[in-house]
Structures are given as structure tokens and as C-alpha cells.
Short mmCIF file of C-alpha atoms and ligand atoms in Angstrom, two decimals:
data_model
loop_
_atom_site.label_atom_id
_atom_site.label_comp_id
_atom_site.label_asym_id
_atom_site.label_seq_id
_atom_site.Cartn_x
_atom_site.Cartn_y
_atom_site.Cartn_z
CA MET V 1 -0.52 -34.19 26.57
CA ALA V 2 -3.44 -31.99 27.49
CA SER V 3 -2.07 -29.26 25.26
CA LEU V 4 -1.56 -31.77 22.47
CA ASN V 5 -5.20 -32.73 22.67
CA PHE V 6 -6.11 -29.10 22.64
CA ILE V 7 -4.10 -28.59 19.48
CA SER V 8 -5.76 -31.60 17.84
CA LEU V 9 -9.08 -30.09 18.73
CA GLN V 10 -8.00 -26.82 17.19
CA ILE V 11 -7.00 -28.63 14.02
CA LEU V 12 -10.37 -30.37 13.90
CA VAL V 13 -12.17 -27.08 14.33
CA ILE V 14 -10.06 -25.52 11.58
CA PHE V 15 -10.66 -28.52 9.35
CA TYR V 16 -14.38 -28.19 9.93
CA THR V 17 -14.28 -24.47 9.18
CA ILE V 18 -12.47 -25.18 5.93
CA ILE V 19 -15.05 -27.74 4.83
CA LYS V 20 -17.83 -25.37 5.77
CA ASN V 21 -16.18 -22.58 3.81
CA CYS V 22 -15.54 -24.73 0.76
CA GLU V 23 -19.24 -25.39 0.55
CA SER V 24 -20.18 -21.77 0.83
CA ILE V 25 -17.59 -20.68 -1.70
CA SER V 26 -18.94 -22.77 -4.51
CA THR V 27 -22.07 -20.67 -4.43
CA ALA V 28 -20.48 -17.40 -3.34
CA ILE V 29 -17.94 -17.01 -6.15
CA PRO V 30 -19.14 -16.65 -9.70
CA PRO V 31 -17.23 -19.16 -11.86
CA ASN V 32 -15.92 -16.57 -14.29
CA ILE V 33 -13.52 -14.93 -11.86
CA PRO V 34 -9.97 -15.60 -13.01
CA ALA V 35 -7.81 -17.64 -10.71
CA PRO V 36 -5.62 -15.52 -8.47
CA SER V 37 -1.93 -16.11 -8.84
CA TYR V 38 0.88 -13.81 -7.84
CA ASN V 39 2.94 -14.61 -10.88
CA SER V 40 0.25 -13.76 -13.34
CA PRO V 41 -1.70 -10.76 -12.20
CA VAL V 42 -4.58 -9.77 -14.38
CA PRO V 43 -3.18 -8.51 -17.68
CA ALA V 44 -3.66 -4.81 -18.13
CA THR V 45 -5.74 -3.83 -21.09
CA PRO V 46 -3.91 -2.20 -23.93
CA SER V 47 -3.35 1.40 -23.05
CA ASP V 48 -5.97 3.83 -24.16
CA LEU V 49 -3.14 6.23 -24.78
CA PRO V 50 -0.75 6.07 -27.70
CA CYS V 51 2.60 4.70 -26.64
CA PRO V 52 5.41 7.03 -27.67
CA GLY V 53 7.83 4.39 -28.95
CA PRO V 54 10.83 2.36 -27.83
CA GLU V 55 11.25 1.73 -24.18
CA GLU V 56 13.34 4.06 -22.17
CA GLU V 57 16.10 3.30 -19.72
CA PRO V 58 15.10 3.75 -16.10
CA ILE V 59 16.34 6.92 -14.53
CA SER V 60 19.54 6.80 -12.59
CA PRO V 61 18.87 6.60 -8.86
CA SER V 62 21.38 9.33 -8.09
CA PRO V 63 19.64 12.43 -6.79
CA LEU V 64 21.98 14.57 -8.83
CA SER V 65 20.87 13.11 -12.15
CA ILE V 66 17.12 13.40 -11.62
CA PRO V 67 15.71 15.12 -14.67
CA ASP V 68 13.36 17.97 -14.05
CA PRO V 69 9.94 16.48 -14.74
CA LEU V 70 8.67 19.88 -15.74
CA ALA V 71 11.22 20.04 -18.52
CA PRO V 72 9.93 19.36 -22.05
CA ALA V 73 8.86 15.77 -22.67
CA PRO V 74 11.81 14.71 -24.89
CA ASP V 75 14.19 14.80 -21.89
CA PHE V 76 12.00 12.43 -20.01
CA TYR V 77 10.96 10.21 -22.86
CA SER V 78 14.24 10.11 -24.76
CA PRO V 79 14.36 6.69 -26.43
CA VAL V 80 17.35 4.47 -25.77
CA SER V 81 18.36 0.96 -26.75
CA PRO V 82 15.36 -1.17 -27.71
CA ALA V 83 17.05 -4.22 -26.10
CA PRO V 84 14.66 -6.32 -24.01
CA SER V 85 14.38 -5.01 -20.51
CA PRO V 86 14.95 -7.31 -17.53
CA PHE V 87 11.52 -6.15 -16.46
CA ALA V 88 8.78 -8.47 -17.49
CA HIS V 89 5.74 -7.54 -19.50
CA PRO V 90 3.94 -4.42 -18.25
CA SER V 91 1.09 -6.54 -16.98
CA ARG V 92 3.42 -8.04 -14.38
CA GLY V 93 3.68 -4.83 -12.46
CA ILE V 94 1.33 -4.46 -9.53
CA LYS V 95 -0.75 -1.30 -9.61
CA ALA V 96 -2.80 -1.36 -6.48
CA ALA V 97 -4.98 0.97 -4.44
CA TYR V 98 -6.87 0.89 -1.19
CA TRP V 99 -10.57 1.65 -1.12
CA PRO V 100 -11.60 3.07 2.27
CA SER V 101 -15.13 1.76 2.67
CA SER V 102 -16.14 4.70 4.86
CA ASP V 103 -15.32 7.34 2.24
CA ALA V 104 -17.95 8.77 -0.02
CA PHE V 105 -16.24 7.56 -3.19
CA PRO V 106 -18.52 4.87 -4.60
CA ALA V 107 -17.14 1.50 -5.73
CA SER V 108 -19.22 1.88 -8.90
CA ALA V 109 -17.07 4.89 -9.90
CA ILE V 110 -13.75 2.97 -9.80
CA ASP V 111 -12.04 2.79 -13.18
CA THR V 112 -10.34 -0.61 -12.99
CA SER V 113 -8.23 0.00 -16.07
CA TYR V 114 -5.58 1.73 -13.95
CA PHE V 115 -5.17 -1.08 -11.44
CA THR V 116 -4.34 -4.74 -11.02
CA HIS V 117 -5.30 -5.13 -7.35
CA LEU V 118 -7.74 -3.29 -5.10
CA TYR V 119 -7.95 -3.55 -1.33
CA TYR V 120 -11.09 -3.23 0.75
CA ALA V 121 -10.08 -1.10 3.76
CA PHE V 122 -10.53 -2.13 6.53
CA LEU V 123 -11.83 -4.84 8.81
CA LEU V 124 -10.67 -5.19 12.40
CA PRO V 125 -10.34 -8.21 14.63
CA ASP V 126 -12.61 -8.26 17.66
CA PRO V 127 -10.40 -7.28 20.64
CA THR V 128 -11.42 -10.32 22.68
CA THR V 129 -12.19 -13.15 20.25
CA TYR V 130 -9.75 -12.05 17.47
CA LYS V 131 -12.30 -12.99 14.83
CA LEU V 132 -12.89 -10.36 12.19
CA ASN V 133 -15.71 -8.02 13.08
CA VAL V 134 -17.80 -7.74 9.94
CA THR V 135 -20.05 -4.87 10.95
CA GLN V 136 -23.52 -4.29 9.52
CA TYR V 137 -21.97 -1.54 7.44
CA ASP V 138 -19.35 -3.95 6.04
CA GLN V 139 -22.06 -6.50 5.29
CA ILE V 140 -23.46 -3.96 2.85
CA LYS V 141 -20.19 -2.44 1.65
CA ILE V 142 -18.17 -5.61 0.94
CA PRO V 143 -20.67 -7.18 -1.49
CA GLU V 144 -21.07 -3.78 -3.12
CA PHE V 145 -17.28 -3.46 -3.56
CA ILE V 146 -16.79 -7.04 -4.77
CA GLY V 147 -19.84 -6.92 -7.00
CA GLU V 148 -18.83 -3.68 -8.68
CA ILE V 149 -15.19 -4.64 -9.15
CA HIS V 150 -15.79 -8.15 -10.40
CA ALA V 151 -18.38 -6.93 -12.89
CA LYS V 152 -15.87 -4.55 -14.48
CA LYS V 153 -13.34 -5.12 -17.20
CA PRO V 154 -10.46 -5.50 -17.00
CA HIS V 155 -10.72 -7.91 -14.10
CA VAL V 156 -8.91 -6.69 -11.07
CA LYS V 157 -8.08 -8.77 -8.04
CA THR V 158 -9.49 -7.85 -4.68
CA LEU V 159 -7.89 -8.17 -1.27
CA LEU V 160 -9.41 -7.85 2.14
CA SER V 161 -7.27 -5.54 4.25
CA ILE V 162 -7.24 -5.87 8.01
CA GLY V 163 -6.12 -3.12 10.37
CA GLY V 164 -5.32 0.42 9.25
CA GLY V 165 -3.86 3.50 10.88
CA GLY V 166 -5.24 4.82 14.13
CA ASN V 167 -6.45 1.48 15.46
CA ASP V 168 -5.36 -0.15 18.68
CA PRO V 169 -2.12 -1.98 17.82
CA THR V 170 -2.20 -3.98 21.05
CA VAL V 171 -5.09 -6.08 19.72
CA PHE V 172 -2.73 -7.41 17.05
CA SER V 173 0.04 -7.73 19.60
CA LYS V 174 -2.15 -10.00 21.76
CA MET V 175 -3.55 -11.90 18.80
CA VAL V 176 -0.10 -12.86 17.46
CA SER V 177 1.18 -13.90 20.87
CA SER V 178 -0.22 -17.45 20.87
CA ARG V 179 -0.70 -20.16 18.33
CA THR V 180 -4.34 -20.58 19.28
CA THR V 181 -5.33 -16.94 18.90
CA ARG V 182 -3.40 -16.73 15.64
CA ALA V 183 -5.32 -19.75 14.37
CA ILE V 184 -8.68 -18.21 15.29
CA PHE V 185 -7.76 -14.97 13.55
CA ILE V 186 -6.41 -16.75 10.47
CA GLU V 187 -9.44 -18.99 10.05
CA SER V 188 -11.71 -16.01 10.40
CA THR V 189 -9.84 -14.14 7.65
CA ILE V 190 -10.11 -17.13 5.32
CA GLU V 191 -13.78 -17.55 6.06
CA VAL V 192 -14.62 -13.91 5.40
CA ALA V 193 -12.39 -13.68 2.31
CA ARG V 194 -13.89 -16.80 0.76
CA ASN V 195 -17.46 -16.00 1.67
CA TYR V 196 -17.29 -12.67 -0.10
CA GLY V 197 -15.08 -13.77 -3.01
CA PHE V 198 -11.83 -11.90 -2.30
CA HIS V 199 -8.61 -13.06 -3.98
CA GLY V 200 -6.42 -12.38 -0.99
CA VAL V 201 -5.90 -11.02 2.50
CA ASP V 202 -3.73 -8.13 3.64
CA LEU V 203 -2.52 -7.11 7.09
CA ASP V 204 -1.95 -3.43 7.95
CA TRP V 205 -0.80 -3.50 11.58
CA GLU V 206 0.39 0.00 12.49
CA PHE V 207 2.73 -0.93 14.08
CA PRO V 208 4.43 -3.82 15.83
CA ALA V 209 5.94 -2.05 18.83
CA ASN V 210 8.89 -4.19 19.86
CA VAL V 211 11.08 -7.16 19.09
CA THR V 212 8.53 -9.58 20.57
CA ASP V 213 5.77 -8.24 18.34
CA MET V 214 8.07 -8.64 15.34
CA SER V 215 8.99 -12.23 16.09
CA ASN V 216 5.34 -13.09 16.69
CA LEU V 217 4.48 -11.39 13.41
CA ALA V 218 6.87 -13.81 11.72
CA LEU V 219 4.97 -16.69 13.31
CA LEU V 220 1.70 -15.22 12.11
CA TYR V 221 2.93 -14.92 8.53
CA LYS V 222 4.17 -18.53 8.61
CA GLN V 223 1.00 -19.97 10.12
CA TRP V 224 -1.22 -17.87 7.87
CA HIS V 225 0.63 -18.92 4.73
CA LYS V 226 0.41 -22.57 5.72
CA ALA V 227 -3.32 -22.27 6.39
CA LEU V 228 -3.87 -20.61 3.01
CA VAL V 229 -1.90 -23.30 1.21
CA ASN V 230 -3.82 -26.06 2.99
CA GLU V 231 -7.17 -24.43 2.44
CA ALA V 232 -6.49 -23.98 -1.26
CA ARG V 233 -5.33 -27.56 -1.64
CA PHE V 234 -8.29 -28.89 0.24
CA CYS V 235 -10.85 -26.79 -1.57
CA GLY V 236 -9.20 -27.10 -4.98
CA LYS V 237 -9.14 -23.32 -5.26
CA PRO V 238 -6.25 -21.02 -6.11
CA ARG V 239 -4.52 -19.92 -2.92
CA LEU V 240 -5.55 -16.61 -1.43
CA LEU V 241 -2.83 -13.99 -1.76
CA LEU V 242 -1.13 -12.91 1.47
CA THR V 243 0.26 -9.38 1.65
CA SER V 244 1.09 -6.80 4.29
CA ALA V 245 1.30 -3.03 4.47
CA VAL V 246 4.42 -2.09 6.41
CA TYR V 247 6.41 0.88 7.67
CA TYR V 248 8.31 2.70 4.90
CA ALA V 249 11.61 1.26 6.13
CA SER V 250 12.54 -2.25 7.23
CA LYS V 251 13.63 -1.02 10.66
CA PHE V 252 12.26 1.36 13.26
CA ILE V 253 15.05 3.40 14.74
CA PHE V 254 13.05 5.32 17.36
CA ASP V 255 11.64 3.92 20.63
CA GLU V 256 12.63 0.27 20.78
CA PRO V 257 14.76 -0.43 17.70
CA ARG V 258 13.18 -3.31 15.81
CA SER V 259 13.27 -4.87 12.37
CA TYR V 260 10.56 -6.55 10.38
CA PRO V 261 10.95 -10.33 10.09
CA ILE V 262 12.64 -10.37 6.71
CA GLU V 263 13.01 -14.13 6.38
CA ALA V 264 9.30 -14.71 7.03
CA ILE V 265 8.37 -11.97 4.58
CA ARG V 266 10.54 -13.57 1.90
CA LYS V 267 9.13 -17.01 2.49
CA TYR V 268 5.48 -16.46 3.25
CA LEU V 269 4.21 -13.22 1.77
CA ASP V 270 3.36 -12.53 -1.85
CA TRP V 271 4.52 -8.97 -1.29
CA VAL V 272 4.85 -6.19 1.28
CA SER V 273 3.71 -2.61 0.72
CA PRO V 274 5.99 -0.04 2.39
CA MET V 275 3.95 3.07 3.19
CA CYS V 276 6.28 5.67 1.68
CA PHE V 277 4.57 8.74 3.11
CA ASP V 278 3.91 10.73 6.31
CA TYR V 279 7.63 11.50 6.77
CA HIS V 280 6.56 14.97 7.90
CA GLY V 281 3.37 16.60 9.11
CA SER V 282 1.92 19.45 11.08
CA TRP V 283 3.06 17.70 14.26
CA GLU V 284 6.41 19.29 13.36
CA ASN V 285 7.04 23.03 13.56
CA PHE V 286 8.53 23.28 10.05
CA THR V 287 7.19 22.56 6.60
CA GLY V 288 8.13 19.39 4.74
CA VAL V 289 7.26 17.18 1.80
CA HIS V 290 5.81 14.12 3.45
CA SER V 291 6.67 11.60 0.73
CA ALA V 292 10.04 12.88 -0.49
CA LEU V 293 11.88 10.53 -2.81
CA TYR V 294 15.16 12.02 -1.56
CA ASP V 295 16.10 14.05 1.46
CA PRO V 296 19.14 16.25 0.85
CA ASN V 297 19.78 16.58 4.59
CA ILE V 298 22.88 14.67 5.50
CA ASN V 299 22.23 11.23 6.99
CA SER V 300 18.47 11.73 6.79
CA THR V 301 16.48 8.52 6.81
CA LEU V 302 13.20 10.24 5.95
CA SER V 303 12.91 9.45 2.26
CA THR V 304 11.52 6.80 -0.02
CA TYR V 305 15.00 6.30 -1.43
CA TYR V 306 16.22 5.37 2.03
CA GLY V 307 13.14 3.31 2.96
CA ILE V 308 13.03 1.18 -0.18
CA GLY V 309 16.81 0.79 -0.03
CA SER V 310 16.54 -0.47 3.55
CA TRP V 311 14.11 -3.21 2.52
CA ILE V 312 16.32 -4.35 -0.33
CA GLN V 313 19.42 -4.23 1.82
CA ALA V 314 17.67 -6.28 4.50
CA GLY V 315 17.10 -9.02 1.94
CA VAL V 316 13.55 -8.64 0.63
CA PRO V 317 13.61 -9.37 -3.10
CA PRO V 318 12.76 -6.12 -4.89
CA ASN V 319 9.90 -7.76 -6.78
CA LYS V 320 8.21 -8.38 -3.43
CA LEU V 321 8.14 -4.65 -2.69
CA VAL V 322 5.10 -2.65 -3.72
CA MET V 323 5.91 1.01 -3.11
CA GLY V 324 3.35 3.33 -1.53
CA LEU V 325 2.31 6.57 -3.23
CA PRO V 326 0.08 9.08 -1.45
CA LEU V 327 -2.88 10.69 -3.16
CA TYR V 328 -2.92 13.33 -0.44
CA GLY V 329 -0.73 16.11 0.85
CA ARG V 330 0.13 17.54 4.26
CA THR V 331 -0.43 21.14 5.23
CA TRP V 332 0.95 23.75 7.64
CA MET V 333 0.31 27.30 8.74
CA LEU V 334 3.44 29.34 8.10
CA GLN V 335 4.93 31.50 10.81
CA ASN V 336 5.86 34.08 8.19
CA PRO V 337 4.23 34.05 4.72
CA ASP V 338 7.47 35.37 3.24
CA VAL V 339 9.47 32.40 4.50
CA ASN V 340 7.83 29.66 2.51
CA GLY V 341 10.31 27.03 1.33
CA ILE V 342 10.76 23.46 2.52
CA GLY V 343 11.75 23.61 6.19
CA ALA V 344 10.16 27.03 6.78
CA PRO V 345 9.01 27.66 10.38
CA ALA V 346 5.38 26.70 10.91
CA ILE V 347 2.99 27.33 13.76
CA GLY V 348 0.22 24.83 13.20
CA VAL V 349 -1.98 22.98 10.77
CA GLY V 350 -2.83 24.41 7.38
CA PRO V 351 -5.94 23.95 5.23
CA GLY V 352 -7.93 20.76 5.69
CA GLY V 353 -6.74 20.33 9.27
CA GLY V 354 -3.26 19.23 8.21
CA GLU V 355 -4.20 16.93 5.34
CA LEU V 356 -5.80 17.47 1.92
CA ASP V 357 -6.67 15.04 -0.87
CA TYR V 358 -4.89 15.58 -4.18
CA SER V 359 -8.15 16.72 -5.80
CA GLN V 360 -8.70 19.24 -2.99
CA ILE V 361 -5.14 20.53 -3.37
CA LEU V 362 -5.65 21.22 -7.07
CA ASP V 363 -8.91 23.04 -6.31
CA PHE V 364 -7.27 24.98 -3.49
CA ASN V 365 -4.32 26.03 -5.66
CA ILE V 366 -6.61 27.35 -8.37
CA GLU V 367 -9.12 29.03 -6.09
CA LYS V 368 -6.50 30.78 -3.96
CA TYR V 369 -4.00 31.50 -6.75
CA ALA V 370 -1.36 29.56 -4.83
CA THR V 371 2.24 29.48 -6.02
CA VAL V 372 3.19 25.94 -7.05
CA VAL V 373 6.82 24.79 -6.86
CA PHE V 374 8.46 21.58 -8.02
CA ASP V 375 11.40 20.72 -5.82
CA GLY V 376 13.93 18.65 -7.75
CA GLU V 377 16.02 17.79 -4.70
CA THR V 378 13.24 15.96 -2.91
CA VAL V 379 11.19 15.11 -6.06
CA ALA V 380 8.00 16.64 -4.70
CA TYR V 381 5.69 19.60 -5.05
CA TYR V 382 4.62 22.26 -2.65
CA SER V 383 2.29 25.19 -2.91
CA TYR V 384 1.77 28.23 -0.72
CA VAL V 385 -0.42 31.27 -0.48
CA GLY V 386 -0.64 33.63 2.51
CA ASP V 387 0.18 31.52 5.54
CA SER V 388 -1.00 28.24 3.96
CA TRP V 389 1.60 25.67 2.89
CA ILE V 390 0.99 22.24 1.28
CA GLY V 391 3.52 19.50 0.46
CA TYR V 392 2.31 16.86 -2.01
CA ASP V 393 2.90 14.74 -5.10
CA ASP V 394 1.77 15.68 -8.59
CA VAL V 395 2.14 14.16 -12.04
CA GLY V 396 5.85 14.94 -12.43
CA SER V 397 6.97 13.56 -9.07
CA VAL V 398 4.77 10.48 -9.37
CA ARG V 399 6.24 9.67 -12.77
CA LEU V 400 9.74 9.95 -11.42
CA LYS V 401 8.84 7.76 -8.47
CA ILE V 402 7.37 5.12 -10.74
CA GLN V 403 10.54 5.24 -12.79
CA PHE V 404 12.53 4.93 -9.58
CA ALA V 405 10.46 1.83 -8.72
CA ARG V 406 11.25 0.37 -12.12
CA SER V 407 14.92 1.18 -11.86
CA ARG V 408 14.93 -0.82 -8.63
CA GLN V 409 12.88 -3.59 -10.27
CA LEU V 410 10.21 -3.37 -7.62
CA GLY V 411 7.01 -5.39 -7.84
CA GLY V 412 4.91 -2.28 -8.38
CA TYR V 413 3.20 0.46 -6.45
CA PHE V 414 0.04 1.20 -4.55
CA PHE V 415 -1.98 4.31 -3.77
CA TRP V 416 -3.53 5.47 -0.57
CA ALA V 417 -6.28 5.93 -1.48
CA LEU V 418 -8.96 5.58 -4.14
CA GLY V 419 -11.22 8.59 -4.34
CA LYS V 420 -8.54 11.17 -3.52
CA ASP V 421 -7.31 11.52 -7.10
CA LYS V 422 -8.61 14.17 -9.51
CA ASP V 423 -10.26 12.43 -12.46
CA TRP V 424 -7.61 9.63 -12.36
CA THR V 425 -4.84 12.15 -13.19
CA ILE V 426 -2.30 10.47 -10.93
CA SER V 427 -3.70 6.96 -11.19
CA ARG V 428 -3.14 6.88 -14.93
CA GLN V 429 0.58 7.75 -14.69
CA GLY V 430 1.61 4.12 -14.24
CA LYS V 431 -0.05 3.21 -17.47
CA LEU V 432 1.56 6.14 -19.24
CA VAL V 433 4.95 5.08 -17.98
CA ASP V 434 4.18 1.53 -19.17
CA CYS V 435 4.23 2.97 -22.64
CA ILE V 436 7.86 4.01 -22.31
CA THR V 437 9.40 1.54 -19.89
CA LEU V 438 8.25 -1.94 -19.12
CA PHE V 439 7.50 -2.87 -15.55
C1 NAG D 1 -17.93 -4.46 15.79
O1 NAG D 1 -18.07 -3.22 15.09
C2 NAG D 1 -19.22 -2.49 15.48
C3 NAG D 1 -19.33 -1.28 14.58
O2 NAG D 1 -18.14 -0.54 14.59
C4 NAG D 1 -19.09 -2.07 16.92
O3 NAG D 1 -20.24 -1.36 17.33
C5 NAG D 1 -18.93 -3.31 17.76
O4 NAG D 1 -18.68 -2.94 19.07
C6 NAG D 1 -17.79 -4.16 17.24
N1 NAG D 1 -17.80 -5.38 17.98
C7 NAG D 1 -16.78 -5.78 18.64
C8 NAG D 1 -16.97 -7.03 19.42
O5 NAG D 1 -15.72 -5.17 18.60
C1 NAG D 2 5.45 -5.20 23.04
O1 NAG D 2 4.49 -4.26 22.60
C2 NAG D 2 3.16 -4.62 22.92
C3 NAG D 2 2.26 -3.59 22.25
O2 NAG D 2 2.29 -3.75 20.84
C4 NAG D 2 2.99 -4.66 24.40
O3 NAG D 2 1.66 -5.00 24.74
C5 NAG D 2 3.94 -5.69 24.97
O4 NAG D 2 3.87 -5.69 26.37
C6 NAG D 2 5.37 -5.37 24.54
N1 NAG D 2 6.20 -6.48 24.93
C7 NAG D 2 7.41 -6.32 25.43
C8 NAG D 2 8.14 -7.57 25.76
O5 NAG D 2 7.90 -5.22 25.58
C1 NAG D 3 10.53 23.70 16.98
O1 NAG D 3 10.53 22.69 17.96
C2 NAG D 3 11.81 22.41 18.48
C3 NAG D 3 11.69 21.26 19.45
O2 NAG D 3 10.53 20.58 19.31
C4 NAG D 3 12.37 23.63 19.15
O3 NAG D 3 13.68 23.37 19.62
C5 NAG D 3 12.43 24.78 18.16
O4 NAG D 3 12.83 25.97 18.82
C6 NAG D 3 11.07 24.99 17.55
N1 NAG D 3 11.18 26.01 16.51
C7 NAG D 3 10.33 27.03 16.38
C8 NAG D 3 10.57 27.96 15.23
O5 NAG D 3 9.39 27.19 17.12
C1 NAG D 4 26.55 11.03 9.15
O1 NAG D 4 26.84 9.67 9.37
C2 NAG D 4 28.23 9.39 9.41
C3 NAG D 4 28.40 7.88 9.49
O2 NAG D 4 27.57 7.36 10.48
C4 NAG D 4 28.86 10.14 10.58
O3 NAG D 4 30.24 9.88 10.61
C5 NAG D 4 28.60 11.63 10.42
O4 NAG D 4 29.08 12.30 11.55
C6 NAG D 4 27.12 11.90 10.25
N1 NAG D 4 26.92 13.30 9.95
C7 NAG D 4 26.07 14.05 10.60
C8 NAG D 4 25.98 15.49 10.18
O5 NAG D 4 25.34 13.64 11.48
#
């Protein structure tokens, strides 16, 4: 009985928070922001690039039939039947990117025409209260981000992302372990999202460590979704989106084997974003392409092909999968400059301390006269010069990956992260591919 009273009290507190938030929202959100809705993301503006004609059939997923993206355009763009594609209108595809608030790239410089959704990265829950810690820095950066994005055309939806790599995962583990702490966390996310005018909330817990964490994560998704539905109904506002960045595959096979809670993801999330990168890095003593679409090694699970396939096989509808694309590469120091392929022995980190942004890679390649190689087997690029080796994605591999996403009828893709591109070279590929195949 005592616990029942406690729960009632919790509900009252939540109810009060909602009322309080509803009041603040009416003044916080300018009325001209379009209503968020998963099924009708902001329509993309007509492409600023001429579309080359009839839509093209998605590439075959077989690694053997991958066309060489460096081959002349007609191979890649060859028109096929103009029959309507099962894919919806291009504007349905999600083209998202994270904006790390601590990076130097200013929100004012974001070209929203390449995106449908942008994430503010990141806020963290306080390790003892589980309420979001909106630091003094965030209090300046969030309004700047929201203000800049909402002022731009086309209108892009904004999500508040919570977590991020390198943070203490046990805070999330404790937070999800009881109904009460979940409720405190959830209400705090709604309050912050509404106060600043976000269209949704996103969880990037890296990573749930065991089966218990995973089952509690399911409870969090369920409770969070319910709170968002109730809050929207009560306030007469469109529901906040609920999304989650997840491991590239639906299961972890190392340490304690564990699977994401597929049923809860299907029921309660608008989409999940598998982070299809970091398969290899300078923590290994051989070179590798860290976001390979395919891995020719027998039984290898380290590929986007495997990861995305595992999510679909586990039962997540493909249109709820938003595939991760890295705007950065990983670097090594070669043991022997003459042995410089994928899998070559390496003895440490390469330029940039093991990681370089795409724009830095292009500059590096030019400055150092690096040799650039497209590897058709993995669908990735690498470059090397002297004892430096970099594995990364460039225009050709990104196009093929976007076509792969279409061929699987995924919900879309996202980039980590804004500011790492070179003059929107990679960011604009989705729009270019829209011209030839419909998402
Ligand atoms: C909130 O974030 C600030 C800035 O990072 C930090 O100094 C402070 O300790 C954090 N507060 C809590 C309770 O975690
Ligand atoms: C599960 O992992 C968390 C860390 O995320 C840890 O604190 C907890 O003790 C683990 N629980 C079990 C049952 O192993
Ligand atoms: C790389 O590391 C593995 C084990 O971590 C070791 O067996 C192997 O000999 C190492 N290779 C080189 C070239 O150092
Ligand atoms: C690959 O997996 C299959 C099926 O599990 C197994 O029979 C085979 O031995 C594996 N091959 C290698 C090289 O590990």
C-alpha cells in the first residue's frame, strides 16, 4: 500500500510537471514550427541538382555484383523500368546528422537542405538524481542550435540526444533499474525538450552491458513512449519523437551475449540508428576499414551488411532502421610502408591520433601525395603514404551504402557528425541519389 501511495505521488508530480511544461511551451515554441510526425518528415526541397532521369533499380546486395563506383557514371546510373518503386516519395527518407555541441562547427553554418533531422549531442543525466544536467554551456548552445536550425529553410526537425560514447554507462544502468528513477529521467527529458523546442528525444547509451540492462532498457522505452503520448495528448501538442542510437548489430557476441529488446523497439521507438562504424581501429595491430559494407573474411560479423541484416532478421521493420555513416576515418602506423593493404601489420596510431575527419583526410591526401585506393570487396577507401594508413568512406562508397540502404528499404541514414564533412561533399550524396532512386 505504501508503495502504491508512493506511485500515486509520483504520478501527481509527473502530472504537475506536465502542466508546468505545457505552460512554458506555449511561449517557448514559435507557432510556425511544423508539427513533428514520424510519418511525414519535413519534405526535402527540390534538389538543387538536375536529376538524371528515370529511377534506377537498387543495387543487388550480393558483394559480387557491387559495381565499381569509380567506373563511369552510366554503369551506376543506368536507367531501368520507370515502374513506381515500393519506396515512398524521397522526402520520406530520413537524412539525419548529429551536431556535437562542443565542436567548433557553428550551428549557423549548417546547410539544412541536406537533412531532415538534426540531433543536439549530447546531454547527460546527473549520476545521482538522473535528471538531465543542462550545463551553463548547454544553456547557451541549445538555444543557439534550435534558433539557427528553426530559422532556416527547409525546416528540419531537431532531437535532443542523451548519452554518447565515452560516458559512464553504469549511470544509465542504474537509472533504468527502477520505475521511479526511469520516471524522473523521462520527465526531465520531456521538460528540457519542450522548454527548448525540440521535436524529439534520442538515447545513445553506449552500451547496455548485460541481459538485465537490456530488459530494463525495454521498460524504459515503454515507459518513455507512454509518457510522451500522455504529455502530447494532455498538452495538445504533436508527440515528441523517440529514437535511439544503438550498436551496429542487434546482438553483442562478446562478453555477456545480449540482444537489444526488439519487441520494445518495434512498439515504442520511432526508429533506431545502428552505428555502422568503428569495426576496426588502432587498438588492433592490423589496418582495416572501420565501416566496411562487406567483410570478405569468412564468417566475419564486422560489416554493415551483417549488422543491418541482424536487425532485420531479429524483427525490426527495415523502415525503423536509420543506418549510420561515418564522416571520419581511422588511422594506423604501418609496420612496413611496403605492406600497405587492408589487414597490413600495424604498430600504432596514424595521423590524427588514430582518427581523422573526412575533411582532414582529403587535405592530408593532397598535402602528402597519398595513394588513394577504392576497395570493392569491402566498399571502402583507404589511403597510405610512408607509414601512415587511413581507412575511410568517400563519395563512391557512401553512394553505394545509400543504395544498399534503399535496397533494404531502410528508413534512412544518419551521419556522425556535422562539421566533419568537406563542403557538404558527402552530405549531399543522399540528395543526389534521390534523383535516381526514390527513398
Ligand atoms: C553538470 O555538468 C557540469 C559541467 O560539465 C559539471 O561541472 C557538473 O559537475 C555536472 N553536474 C552534475 C551533478 O553532474
Ligand atoms: C549489468 O551491467 C551493469 C553495468 O551496465 C552492472 O552495473 C550490473 O551489475 C550488471 N548486472 C548484472 C546482473 O550482471
Ligand atoms: C597482433 O596481436 C595478436 C594478439 O593480440 C598477436 O597474436 C599477433 O602476433 C600480433 N601481430 C603482430 C604483427 O604484432
Ligand atoms: C563458418 O561458420 C560455419 C557455420 O557456423 C562453420 O561451419 C565454419 O566452420 C565456419 N568457418 C570458419 C572458417 O570459421
